[in-house]
Amino acid sequence: MAELRPDLAVIAAQVPRGSRVLDIGCGDGALMAALRSKECDVRGIEIDPDCVERCVARGLSVVQGDADRDLAFYPDAGFDIAVLSQTLQTAARPDRMLRELLRVGTRAYVSFPNFAYWRMRWVLMREGRMPVTRHLPVTWYETQNIHHMTVRDFEALAKDLGVVPERKWFFTDDREIGAAGANWRAEYALFELSR
Amino acid sequence: MSPAPRSVILPAPLPLDGGGALTDTRIAFETYGDLSPAKDNAILVCHALTGDQHIASEHPVTGKPGWWARMVGPGKPIDTDRFHVICANVIGSCMGSTGPASEAPDGTPYAMRFPVITIRDMVRGLVGLLDTMGFERLHAVVGGSMGGMQALSFAANFPERTARVLAIATAARHSAQNIAFHEVGRQAIMADPNWREGGYYDGDPPGAGLAVARMAAHITYLSEDGLTEKFGRRLQDRDAKTFGFDADFQIESYLRYQGSGFVQRFDANSYLYITRAMDYFDLAEEHGGRLADAFAASRARFCIVSFDSDWLYPTSESRHVVHALNAAGAPVSFVELSAPFGHDSFLLDVPALDRVVQGFIDG
C-alpha cells in the first residue's frame, strides 16, 4: 500500500479502532482503506466520478456527490468522526461546512493548505501574483480552491462557531513541524475539533 | 453454458398486493456456477421488463447469447467460478413462470383473468424459489432497470436475506413520464384487433400492437446522442427518399426489426401485466411514505449505479435512493458512470460498470 499523506497518516493513527467515520472528499480512498484495516465502518463522499469508481472497485462505500449539497442528507450524529482533508477551501461556505461536519460527526478532523505559508507570501510579495505551489498546484482561474485561508483564519472561524480545537498538527515538506510560528511556517495544517 | 431448463412449483399460495393469492405458482430459473458447501456464495440476479432466466445461456427461442453473458460467467465480473448465480423468470412473464399465458385451474390460459401483480409480488415469487432451494441468505441480489426495482424491493421487504444489494439504472418509484410511455405501449397492444380482450391464445397474437409497444419502449432505452451517432438521418438501402411510408430512414428500419423480433419471443399480455407492475412501483409508499423507512431494517451493503445518458431512469432517481439510504444509515456506494448508450448502458460494453460490479460483489 502506498504511504499515506502525512495529515491522513495522523488521522489514521488518531481514529479509534471500530469508529464510524465519514470521509468527505475521500479522493481515491487511501484513508478509507487504512481505516478499514482498523475495523472502522467508513463511508466516503467524492465529487470526481473516476475516483468514486476506483473506490467502489476497491470495495469501499463511496457516494458520488457534492458535499456542499449532499451532507444535508446525512443524519445527525450518524458518525463518530467526520473527516475533511484538503477540501474545506473548495466549499461554497466553509463556515456552514464546518457546522455540518460537527452535526453529522461528534468529532471532526479538518486539514487545509495554509495560505499564510512563507513561500506563498514570498511569491505574492515578489511577483504580485497568486502563488502556484505543490500543495496548491492550479492557477487561480481554474482552481477548485475558492476560499483560501490561513491557520489564523481557521482558528478565528472555529472560535466564531464556538468550536474549540482539541489538537493541531502542522506540516511542511511532508514532515510534521512544531506549532511555533505555524502561521508562517506551515504549508498545511490539521485540526481536531469536537462539538 | 447451456444448463437444462428448470422450474419449481411453489408449495404455498403466493399472496398478492392486489388481494388474493396465486396458487400452483411455477417459477422457471437457471443457475450457473457451483454452490459452496456452506451455501454462502449465492447471487440472485433479477431481470428487466422483457428479460428472462437465460442470463448467461442461449435463449431457447432466439438462439442468442444470454442477456448479461458479458457480465456473468467464468472470470467475468460476476464470476461463476466463485459464485452460484441464480436467475429466475418473474411471475407474470412468459418464459416458464406463471403468467397470463399459463393455464388457469380451469385448464385454459389465464389471459386477462390473471391477477394484476406488483414488483413486490414478483419478489415474493423469487423468495418463494429461494425458500424452495433452501437459501436463507444471499451473498448479493443484483438487478438493472426493473431488476433494480426488484433488488430494492427485496432489500426493503426481506432485509435479513441478503448481504449486498446492487441496483443499476433504476428508481424507487416510476415517474409520470415512465408511466406515460408504458401506457402508449399498452394502448398499442389493446388497439390491435387480434388482442381480443387478451383472449388470443387460440389464434393470432396481437403482433402489430406488441411491435409498436416495443418500438416506443426501445426509443426510451437509447440516448439521443447514441441514436444520432448510430443512425443520424441516413437512409436505409436507398439513395433517395421515396416520398412514401416505407422505412426510408435507417432508424425506422432498425425499430421495425426490433419490434418484429420481439413479437417472436414475448407474450403481449405479459407486457401489459409487467409494465403495470412497474407503474405501480413506489417503494416509499409501501413504507409509510418515507423511503428511508423502507431500508431501516436492512443490514446490507448497497451499491447504486446510474448512467449520465439514461433519461428513462435518470441519475436524480438514483440520488433519491442514495439519500434515503444515507438517512437510514445504510452503507451505500453510488456512482454515475459516463456511457453513450442511454438506459441500455447497463446491458452493453461499459468497462467501468464491470469494475464497479466486480469490486462491489467481491468487497
Coordinates of C-alpha atoms in Angstrom, one line a residue:
Chain A
M1 CA 0.0 0.0 0.0
A2 CA 1.2 3.5 -0.8
E3 CA 2.3 5.6 2.1
L4 CA -0.4 7.9 3.4
R5 CA -0.1 11.7 3.1
P6 CA 1.2 12.9 6.5
D7 CA -2.1 14.6 7.5
L8 CA -4.0 11.4 6.6
A9 CA -1.5 9.3 8.5
V10 CA -2.1 11.4 11.6
I11 CA -5.8 11.0 11.2
A12 CA -5.5 7.2 10.6
A13 CA -3.4 7.0 13.8
Q14 CA -5.8 9.1 15.9
V15 CA -9.1 7.4 14.9
P16 CA -10.1 4.8 17.5
R17 CA -10.5 1.2 16.2
G18 CA -14.0 0.4 15.2
S19 CA -15.2 4.0 14.8
R20 CA -17.9 5.1 12.4
V21 CA -16.2 7.5 10.0
L22 CA -17.4 9.8 7.2
D23 CA -14.6 10.9 4.8
I24 CA -15.8 13.9 2.9
G25 CA -13.8 14.4 -0.3
C26 CA -12.2 11.0 0.1
G27 CA -10.4 11.0 -3.3
D28 CA -9.1 7.6 -4.2
G29 CA -10.0 6.2 -0.8
A30 CA -6.5 6.0 0.7
L31 CA -7.6 7.0 4.2
M32 CA -10.7 4.8 3.9
A33 CA -8.6 1.8 3.1
A34 CA -6.3 2.5 6.1
L35 CA -9.3 2.9 8.4
R36 CA -11.0 -0.2 7.1
S37 CA -8.0 -2.2 8.3
K38 CA -8.7 -0.8 11.8
E39 CA -12.2 -2.3 11.6
C40 CA -13.8 1.1 11.1
D41 CA -17.2 1.5 9.5
V42 CA -16.0 4.1 7.0
R43 CA -18.1 5.8 4.3
G44 CA -17.0 8.4 1.7
I45 CA -18.3 11.3 -0.4
E46 CA -16.4 12.3 -3.5
I47 CA -17.3 14.5 -6.4
D48 CA -14.9 13.1 -9.0
P49 CA -16.6 10.1 -10.7
D50 CA -13.3 8.4 -11.7
C51 CA -12.2 8.5 -8.0
V52 CA -15.6 7.1 -7.0
E53 CA -15.4 4.3 -9.5
R54 CA -11.9 3.4 -8.2
C55 CA -13.1 3.4 -4.6
V56 CA -16.2 1.3 -5.4
A57 CA -14.0 -1.2 -7.3
R58 CA -11.8 -1.4 -4.2
G59 CA -14.9 -2.4 -2.2
L60 CA -15.2 0.9 -0.4
S61 CA -18.6 2.5 0.3
V62 CA -18.3 5.9 -1.5
V63 CA -21.1 8.1 -2.8
Q64 CA -20.6 10.3 -5.7
G65 CA -21.8 13.7 -4.7
D66 CA -21.2 17.3 -3.8
A67 CA -20.6 17.7 -0.1
D68 CA -21.9 21.3 -0.2
R69 CA -25.3 19.9 -1.1
D70 CA -25.3 16.2 0.0
L71 CA -24.2 16.4 3.6
A72 CA -27.7 17.7 4.4
F73 CA -29.0 14.2 3.7
Y74 CA -26.9 12.5 6.4
P75 CA -28.5 12.1 9.8
D76 CA -27.4 14.0 13.0
A77 CA -24.5 12.2 14.8
G78 CA -24.6 9.3 12.3
F79 CA -20.8 9.1 12.6
D80 CA -18.3 9.2 15.4
I81 CA -15.8 11.1 13.2
A82 CA -16.2 13.3 10.1
V83 CA -13.0 13.9 8.1
L84 CA -12.5 16.8 5.7
S85 CA -9.0 16.6 4.3
Q86 CA -7.8 19.3 2.0
T87 CA -11.3 20.1 0.9
L88 CA -12.5 23.0 3.1
Q89 CA -11.1 25.5 0.7
T90 CA -13.3 24.1 -2.1
A91 CA -16.5 24.5 -0.1
A92 CA -19.1 27.1 -1.1
R93 CA -19.4 28.2 2.5
P94 CA -16.6 26.8 4.7
D95 CA -18.4 28.0 7.9
R96 CA -21.6 26.0 7.0
M97 CA -19.4 23.0 6.0
L98 CA -17.8 23.0 9.5
R99 CA -21.2 23.2 11.2
E100 CA -22.4 20.3 9.0
L101 CA -19.2 18.3 9.9
L102 CA -20.0 18.6 13.6
R103 CA -23.6 17.8 13.0
V104 CA -23.0 14.5 11.3
G105 CA -20.0 13.6 13.4
T106 CA -19.3 14.1 17.1
R107 CA -15.7 14.8 16.2
A108 CA -14.0 16.2 13.1
Y109 CA -10.6 16.2 11.5
V110 CA -10.0 19.1 9.1
S111 CA -6.8 19.7 7.1
F112 CA -6.3 22.6 4.8
P113 CA -3.5 24.4 2.9
N114 CA -2.2 27.4 4.8
F115 CA -2.2 30.5 2.5
A116 CA 0.0 32.4 5.0
Y117 CA 2.9 29.9 4.5
W118 CA 6.0 31.9 3.9
R119 CA 6.6 30.7 0.3
M120 CA 3.1 31.9 -0.6
R121 CA 3.7 35.3 1.0
W122 CA 7.1 35.5 -0.9
V123 CA 5.5 34.8 -4.3
L124 CA 2.7 37.3 -3.6
M125 CA 5.2 39.9 -2.4
R126 CA 7.8 39.4 -5.1
E127 CA 5.7 38.5 -8.1
G128 CA 2.5 40.2 -7.1
R129 CA 0.7 37.1 -8.5
M130 CA -1.4 34.3 -7.0
P131 CA 1.1 31.5 -6.0
V132 CA 1.1 28.1 -7.7
T133 CA 2.8 25.6 -5.4
R134 CA 3.0 21.8 -4.8
H135 CA 0.0 21.9 -2.5
L136 CA -2.0 24.5 -4.5
P137 CA -0.8 23.5 -7.9
V138 CA -3.6 25.0 -10.1
T139 CA -3.8 28.6 -11.4
W140 CA -6.3 31.0 -9.8
Y141 CA -8.8 30.9 -12.7
E142 CA -9.2 27.1 -12.9
T143 CA -8.7 26.1 -9.3
Q144 CA -11.5 24.5 -7.2
N145 CA -10.0 26.2 -4.2
I146 CA -12.3 29.2 -3.9
H147 CA -11.8 30.1 -0.3
H148 CA -8.1 30.4 0.6
M149 CA -7.5 30.7 4.4
T150 CA -4.7 30.8 6.9
V151 CA -4.1 29.0 10.1
R152 CA -5.2 32.1 12.0
D153 CA -8.3 32.5 9.8
F154 CA -9.3 28.9 10.7
E155 CA -8.8 29.4 14.4
A156 CA -10.9 32.6 14.2
L157 CA -13.6 30.8 12.4
A158 CA -13.6 27.9 14.9
K159 CA -13.9 30.5 17.7
D160 CA -16.8 32.2 15.9
L161 CA -18.6 28.9 15.6
G162 CA -18.0 28.2 19.3
V163 CA -15.8 25.2 18.5
V164 CA -12.6 24.6 20.4
P165 CA -9.8 22.9 18.5
E166 CA -8.8 19.9 20.6
R167 CA -5.5 19.3 18.9
K168 CA -3.5 20.7 16.0
W169 CA -0.7 19.4 13.7
F170 CA 1.3 21.3 11.2
F171 CA 3.2 20.1 8.1
T172 CA 5.9 21.4 5.8
D173 CA 7.7 19.5 3.0
D174 CA 5.6 16.4 4.0
R175 CA 7.0 16.4 7.5
E176 CA 5.3 17.3 10.8
I177 CA 6.7 20.6 12.3
G178 CA 6.2 22.2 15.7
A179 CA 3.4 24.7 16.4
A180 CA 5.7 27.7 17.0
G181 CA 5.2 30.2 14.2
A182 CA 2.9 27.8 12.4
N183 CA 1.0 30.6 10.6
W184 CA 4.3 31.4 8.8
R185 CA 6.0 28.0 8.7
A186 CA 3.2 25.5 8.0
E187 CA 2.4 24.5 4.4
Y188 CA -0.7 22.9 5.7
A189 CA -2.5 22.2 8.9
L190 CA -4.7 19.6 10.6
F191 CA -7.2 20.4 13.3
E192 CA -9.2 18.1 15.6
L193 CA -12.5 19.6 16.5
S194 CA -15.3 18.4 18.8
R195 CA -18.7 19.8 19.4
Chain B
M1 CA -23.1 -22.8 -20.9
S2 CA -26.5 -24.5 -21.6
P3 CA -28.0 -25.9 -18.4
A4 CA -31.2 -27.8 -18.6
P5 CA -34.3 -25.6 -18.2
R6 CA -35.6 -25.9 -14.7
S7 CA -38.6 -24.8 -12.7
V8 CA -40.4 -25.4 -9.4
I9 CA -44.0 -25.1 -8.3
L10 CA -44.1 -23.1 -5.0
P11 CA -45.6 -25.3 -2.3
A12 CA -47.7 -22.5 -0.8
P13 CA -50.1 -20.0 -2.4
L14 CA -48.4 -16.7 -3.3
P15 CA -50.1 -13.7 -1.6
L16 CA -50.5 -10.7 -3.9
D17 CA -50.6 -7.0 -3.1
G18 CA -53.8 -6.6 -5.2
G19 CA -55.5 -9.2 -2.9
G20 CA -55.9 -12.9 -3.2
A21 CA -53.2 -15.4 -3.9
L22 CA -51.7 -17.2 -6.9
T23 CA -51.9 -21.0 -6.5
D24 CA -49.5 -23.6 -8.0
T25 CA -47.1 -20.8 -8.9
R26 CA -44.4 -22.0 -11.2
I27 CA -41.0 -20.3 -11.2
A28 CA -38.7 -21.0 -14.0
F29 CA -35.0 -20.5 -13.3
E30 CA -31.4 -21.2 -14.3
T31 CA -28.3 -21.5 -12.1
Y32 CA -24.7 -21.0 -13.1
G33 CA -21.6 -21.9 -11.1
D34 CA -21.2 -24.3 -8.2
L35 CA -22.8 -23.8 -4.8
S36 CA -20.3 -23.7 -2.0
P37 CA -20.6 -26.3 0.8
A38 CA -21.6 -23.6 3.2
K39 CA -24.2 -22.3 0.7
D40 CA -22.9 -18.8 1.2
N41 CA -22.0 -17.8 -2.4
A42 CA -25.4 -17.5 -4.0
I43 CA -26.2 -14.3 -6.0
L44 CA -29.7 -13.7 -7.3
V45 CA -29.8 -11.6 -10.5
C46 CA -33.2 -10.1 -11.3
H47 CA -34.1 -9.5 -14.9
A48 CA -35.6 -6.4 -16.6
L49 CA -39.0 -5.9 -18.2
T50 CA -38.7 -8.3 -21.1
G51 CA -35.8 -10.3 -19.8
D52 CA -35.7 -13.9 -18.6
Q53 CA -33.8 -16.5 -16.7
H54 CA -31.3 -17.1 -19.5
I55 CA -28.8 -14.6 -18.2
A56 CA -25.7 -16.4 -19.5
S57 CA -27.1 -19.2 -21.6
E58 CA -28.5 -19.3 -25.1
H59 CA -32.1 -18.1 -25.4
P60 CA -34.3 -21.1 -26.4
V61 CA -36.4 -19.0 -28.9
T62 CA -33.9 -16.6 -30.4
G63 CA -30.8 -18.7 -30.1
K64 CA -28.9 -15.5 -29.0
P65 CA -26.5 -15.4 -26.1
G66 CA -27.9 -14.7 -22.6
W67 CA -28.8 -11.1 -21.9
W68 CA -26.0 -10.5 -19.5
A69 CA -23.4 -13.0 -20.8
R70 CA -20.8 -10.2 -20.8
M71 CA -21.3 -9.8 -17.0
V72 CA -21.9 -13.3 -15.7
G73 CA -19.6 -16.3 -16.4
P74 CA -16.3 -17.8 -15.5
G75 CA -13.8 -15.0 -14.8
K76 CA -16.4 -12.3 -15.6
P77 CA -17.4 -9.5 -13.1
I78 CA -20.0 -11.8 -11.6
D79 CA -17.6 -14.8 -11.6
T80 CA -19.3 -18.1 -11.8
D81 CA -16.0 -19.8 -10.8
R82 CA -16.7 -18.3 -7.4
F83 CA -20.4 -17.6 -7.2
H84 CA -23.6 -19.6 -7.6
V85 CA -25.7 -17.3 -9.8
I86 CA -29.5 -17.8 -9.8
C87 CA -31.7 -16.1 -12.3
A88 CA -35.5 -16.7 -12.4
N89 CA -38.3 -15.6 -14.7
V90 CA -40.6 -13.3 -12.8
I91 CA -44.3 -14.2 -12.3
G92 CA -46.4 -12.5 -15.0
S93 CA -43.8 -13.3 -17.6
C94 CA -43.8 -15.9 -20.4
M95 CA -40.6 -17.9 -20.2
G96 CA -41.8 -20.6 -17.9
S97 CA -43.0 -18.8 -14.8
T98 CA -46.7 -18.5 -14.2
G99 CA -48.2 -15.6 -16.2
P100 CA -51.2 -14.7 -18.3
A101 CA -50.3 -17.3 -20.9
S102 CA -50.2 -20.1 -18.3
E103 CA -53.1 -22.5 -17.8
A104 CA -55.5 -21.4 -15.0
P105 CA -57.0 -24.1 -12.8
D106 CA -59.8 -24.5 -15.4
G107 CA -57.3 -25.6 -18.0
T108 CA -57.5 -22.6 -20.3
P109 CA -55.0 -19.7 -20.3
Y110 CA -55.5 -17.1 -17.6
A111 CA -55.3 -14.2 -20.2
M112 CA -56.8 -11.1 -18.6
R113 CA -58.1 -13.2 -15.7
F114 CA -54.5 -13.2 -14.4
P115 CA -54.4 -11.0 -11.3
V116 CA -52.6 -7.7 -11.6
I117 CA -49.3 -8.1 -9.9
T118 CA -46.6 -5.8 -8.4
I119 CA -42.9 -5.7 -8.2
R120 CA -43.2 -6.9 -4.6
D121 CA -45.3 -9.8 -5.8
M122 CA -42.5 -10.7 -8.2
V123 CA -40.0 -10.6 -5.3
R124 CA -42.3 -12.8 -3.2
G125 CA -42.2 -15.3 -6.0
L126 CA -38.4 -15.1 -6.1
V127 CA -38.2 -15.5 -2.4
G128 CA -40.5 -18.5 -2.7
L129 CA -38.0 -20.0 -5.1
L130 CA -35.1 -19.3 -2.6
D131 CA -37.1 -20.9 0.2
T132 CA -37.7 -24.0 -2.0
M133 CA -33.9 -24.2 -2.9
G134 CA -33.0 -23.7 0.8
F135 CA -31.2 -20.4 0.6
E136 CA -31.5 -18.5 3.8
R137 CA -29.2 -15.6 2.9
L138 CA -27.7 -14.4 -0.4
H139 CA -24.3 -13.1 -1.0
A140 CA -25.9 -10.4 -3.2
V141 CA -29.1 -9.5 -5.1
V142 CA -28.3 -7.7 -8.3
G143 CA -30.5 -6.1 -10.9
G144 CA -30.8 -3.4 -13.6
S145 CA -33.8 -1.4 -14.6
M146 CA -36.9 -3.4 -13.4
G147 CA -34.4 -5.9 -12.0
G148 CA -33.0 -3.0 -9.8
M149 CA -36.6 -2.3 -8.6
Q150 CA -36.8 -5.9 -7.5
A151 CA -33.4 -5.7 -5.8
L152 CA -34.5 -2.6 -3.8
S153 CA -37.8 -4.2 -3.0
F154 CA -36.0 -7.4 -1.9
A155 CA -33.8 -5.3 0.4
A156 CA -36.9 -3.5 1.9
N157 CA -39.1 -6.4 2.3
F158 CA -36.6 -9.2 3.1
P159 CA -33.9 -7.3 4.8
E160 CA -32.2 -10.3 6.5
R161 CA -31.9 -12.3 3.4
T162 CA -29.1 -10.6 1.5
A163 CA -25.6 -9.2 2.4
R164 CA -25.4 -6.9 -0.6
V165 CA -27.8 -5.1 -2.9
L166 CA -26.7 -3.8 -6.3
A167 CA -29.2 -1.7 -8.2
I168 CA -28.3 -0.3 -11.6
A169 CA -30.1 2.2 -13.8
T170 CA -33.2 2.1 -11.7
A171 CA -35.5 4.0 -9.4
A172 CA -37.6 3.6 -6.2
R173 CA -40.7 4.8 -8.0
H174 CA -42.0 5.0 -11.5
S175 CA -42.2 8.6 -12.8
A176 CA -45.2 10.0 -14.6
Q177 CA -43.1 10.1 -17.8
N178 CA -42.3 6.4 -17.4
I179 CA -46.0 5.5 -16.8
A180 CA -46.9 7.6 -19.9
F181 CA -44.5 5.7 -22.2
H182 CA -45.8 2.4 -20.8
E183 CA -49.4 3.5 -21.4
V184 CA -48.6 4.2 -25.1
G185 CA -47.3 0.6 -25.4
R186 CA -50.3 -0.9 -23.6
Q187 CA -52.8 1.1 -25.8
A188 CA -51.0 -0.1 -28.9
I189 CA -51.4 -3.7 -27.8
M190 CA -55.0 -3.3 -26.8
A191 CA -55.9 -1.5 -30.0
D192 CA -54.7 -4.4 -32.1
P193 CA -57.8 -6.3 -33.4
N194 CA -56.0 -9.6 -32.7
W195 CA -55.8 -8.8 -29.0
R196 CA -59.5 -9.7 -28.4
E197 CA -59.5 -8.6 -24.7
G198 CA -56.5 -10.7 -24.2
G199 CA -58.1 -13.9 -25.4
Y200 CA -55.9 -14.5 -28.4
Y201 CA -54.2 -17.7 -27.3
D202 CA -56.3 -19.9 -29.7
G203 CA -55.4 -17.6 -32.7
D204 CA -53.0 -15.0 -33.9
P205 CA -51.4 -12.8 -31.2
P206 CA -51.6 -9.0 -31.4
G207 CA -48.2 -8.8 -33.0
A208 CA -48.6 -5.4 -34.7
G209 CA -49.6 -3.8 -31.4
L210 CA -46.8 -5.5 -29.4
A211 CA -44.3 -4.5 -32.1
V212 CA -45.4 -0.9 -31.8
A213 CA -45.1 -1.1 -28.0
R214 CA -41.6 -2.4 -28.3
M215 CA -40.6 0.2 -30.8
A216 CA -41.8 3.0 -28.5
A217 CA -40.1 1.5 -25.5
H218 CA -36.9 0.9 -27.4
I219 CA -36.6 4.6 -28.1
T220 CA -36.7 5.3 -24.3
Y221 CA -33.8 2.8 -23.8
L222 CA -31.4 4.7 -26.1
S223 CA -30.0 8.2 -25.9
E224 CA -30.4 11.0 -28.4
D225 CA -26.6 11.2 -28.9
G226 CA -26.4 7.4 -29.3
L227 CA -29.2 7.4 -31.9
T228 CA -27.7 10.3 -33.8
E229 CA -24.3 8.7 -33.8
K230 CA -25.6 5.3 -34.9
F231 CA -28.3 6.3 -37.4
G232 CA -28.3 10.1 -37.9
R233 CA -30.7 10.8 -40.8
R234 CA -29.1 8.2 -43.0
L235 CA -31.3 6.3 -45.5
Q236 CA -31.8 2.5 -45.5
D237 CA -30.7 0.6 -48.6
R238 CA -31.6 3.5 -51.0
D239 CA -30.1 6.7 -52.3
A240 CA -33.2 9.0 -52.1
K241 CA -36.4 9.4 -50.1
T242 CA -39.4 7.5 -51.6
F243 CA -41.9 10.1 -50.5
G244 CA -44.0 7.3 -49.0
F245 CA -44.2 5.4 -45.7
D246 CA -41.6 2.7 -46.2
A247 CA -38.8 2.6 -43.8
D248 CA -36.7 5.2 -45.6
F249 CA -34.5 6.0 -42.6
Q250 CA -32.2 3.6 -41.0
I251 CA -33.7 4.3 -37.6
E252 CA -37.1 3.3 -38.9
S253 CA -35.8 0.1 -40.3
Y254 CA -34.0 -0.6 -37.0
L255 CA -37.1 -0.1 -34.9
R256 CA -39.2 -2.3 -37.2
Y257 CA -36.6 -5.0 -36.8
Q258 CA -36.6 -4.6 -33.0
G259 CA -40.4 -4.7 -32.9
S260 CA -40.8 -7.8 -35.2
G261 CA -38.1 -9.7 -33.4
F262 CA -39.7 -9.1 -30.0
V263 CA -43.0 -10.5 -31.1
Q264 CA -41.4 -13.9 -31.7
R265 CA -40.3 -14.2 -28.1
F266 CA -42.7 -12.3 -25.9
D267 CA -46.3 -12.5 -24.9
A268 CA -48.4 -9.3 -25.3
N269 CA -50.4 -9.9 -22.2
S270 CA -47.2 -10.4 -20.2
Y271 CA -46.1 -7.0 -21.5
L272 CA -49.4 -5.5 -20.2
Y273 CA -49.0 -7.0 -16.7
I274 CA -45.3 -6.4 -16.2
T275 CA -45.5 -2.7 -17.4
R276 CA -48.4 -2.3 -15.0
A277 CA -46.4 -3.7 -12.1
M278 CA -43.6 -1.3 -12.8
D279 CA -46.0 1.6 -13.0
Y280 CA -47.4 0.8 -9.6
F281 CA -43.9 0.6 -8.1
D282 CA -43.4 3.2 -5.3
L283 CA -41.2 1.8 -2.6
A284 CA -41.7 4.8 -0.3
E285 CA -45.5 4.5 -0.5
E286 CA -45.2 0.8 0.6
H287 CA -43.4 2.0 3.8
G288 CA -45.5 4.9 5.1
G289 CA -44.4 7.5 2.5
R290 CA -40.7 7.8 3.7
L291 CA -38.2 6.0 1.5
A292 CA -35.6 5.9 4.3
D293 CA -38.0 3.8 6.4
A294 CA -38.1 1.2 3.6
F295 CA -34.4 0.5 4.3
A296 CA -34.5 0.9 8.1
A297 CA -34.2 -2.8 8.9
S298 CA -31.6 -3.6 6.3
R299 CA -28.1 -4.5 7.3
A300 CA -27.0 -5.0 3.7
R301 CA -24.4 -3.0 1.8
F302 CA -25.8 -1.1 -1.1
C303 CA -24.4 0.0 -4.4
I304 CA -26.4 2.2 -6.7
V305 CA -25.2 2.9 -10.3
S306 CA -26.7 5.3 -12.8
F307 CA -25.6 6.4 -16.3
D308 CA -25.3 10.0 -17.4
S309 CA -27.1 9.3 -20.7
D310 CA -30.1 7.5 -19.2
W311 CA -33.1 9.7 -19.4
L312 CA -35.6 6.9 -18.5
Y313 CA -34.1 6.4 -15.1
P314 CA -32.0 9.5 -14.7
T315 CA -29.3 10.0 -12.0
S316 CA -31.7 12.1 -10.0
E317 CA -33.8 9.0 -9.3
S318 CA -30.7 7.1 -8.1
R319 CA -29.7 10.1 -5.9
H320 CA -33.1 10.0 -4.4
V321 CA -32.4 6.3 -3.3
V322 CA -28.9 7.1 -2.1
H323 CA -30.2 10.0 0.1
A324 CA -32.8 7.7 1.6
L325 CA -30.1 5.0 2.2
N326 CA -27.9 7.7 3.9
A327 CA -30.7 8.8 6.0
A328 CA -31.3 5.2 7.1
G329 CA -27.6 4.9 7.9
A330 CA -27.0 2.2 5.4
P331 CA -23.5 1.6 3.9
V332 CA -24.0 2.8 0.3
S333 CA -21.9 3.4 -2.7
F334 CA -23.1 5.4 -5.6
V335 CA -21.5 6.3 -8.9
E336 CA -22.9 7.9 -12.0
L337 CA -21.0 6.3 -14.9
S338 CA -20.4 8.1 -18.2
A339 CA -21.7 6.0 -21.1
P340 CA -23.2 6.8 -24.5
F341 CA -25.9 4.2 -24.7
G342 CA -28.7 5.6 -22.6
H343 CA -30.7 3.3 -20.3
D344 CA -29.4 0.3 -22.2
S345 CA -25.9 1.1 -21.0
F346 CA -26.3 -1.5 -18.2
L347 CA -26.5 -4.3 -20.8
L348 CA -23.8 -3.0 -23.1
D349 CA -20.0 -2.7 -23.1
V350 CA -19.2 -0.2 -20.3
P351 CA -15.9 -1.4 -18.7
A352 CA -16.4 1.0 -15.7
L353 CA -19.6 -0.9 -14.9
D354 CA -17.7 -4.2 -14.9
R355 CA -15.1 -2.8 -12.5
V356 CA -17.8 -1.4 -10.2
V357 CA -19.8 -4.6 -10.2
Q358 CA -16.8 -6.8 -9.6
G359 CA -15.4 -4.5 -6.8
F360 CA -18.8 -4.4 -5.0
I361 CA -19.6 -8.1 -5.3
D362 CA -16.1 -9.1 -4.2
G363 CA -15.7 -6.4 -1.4

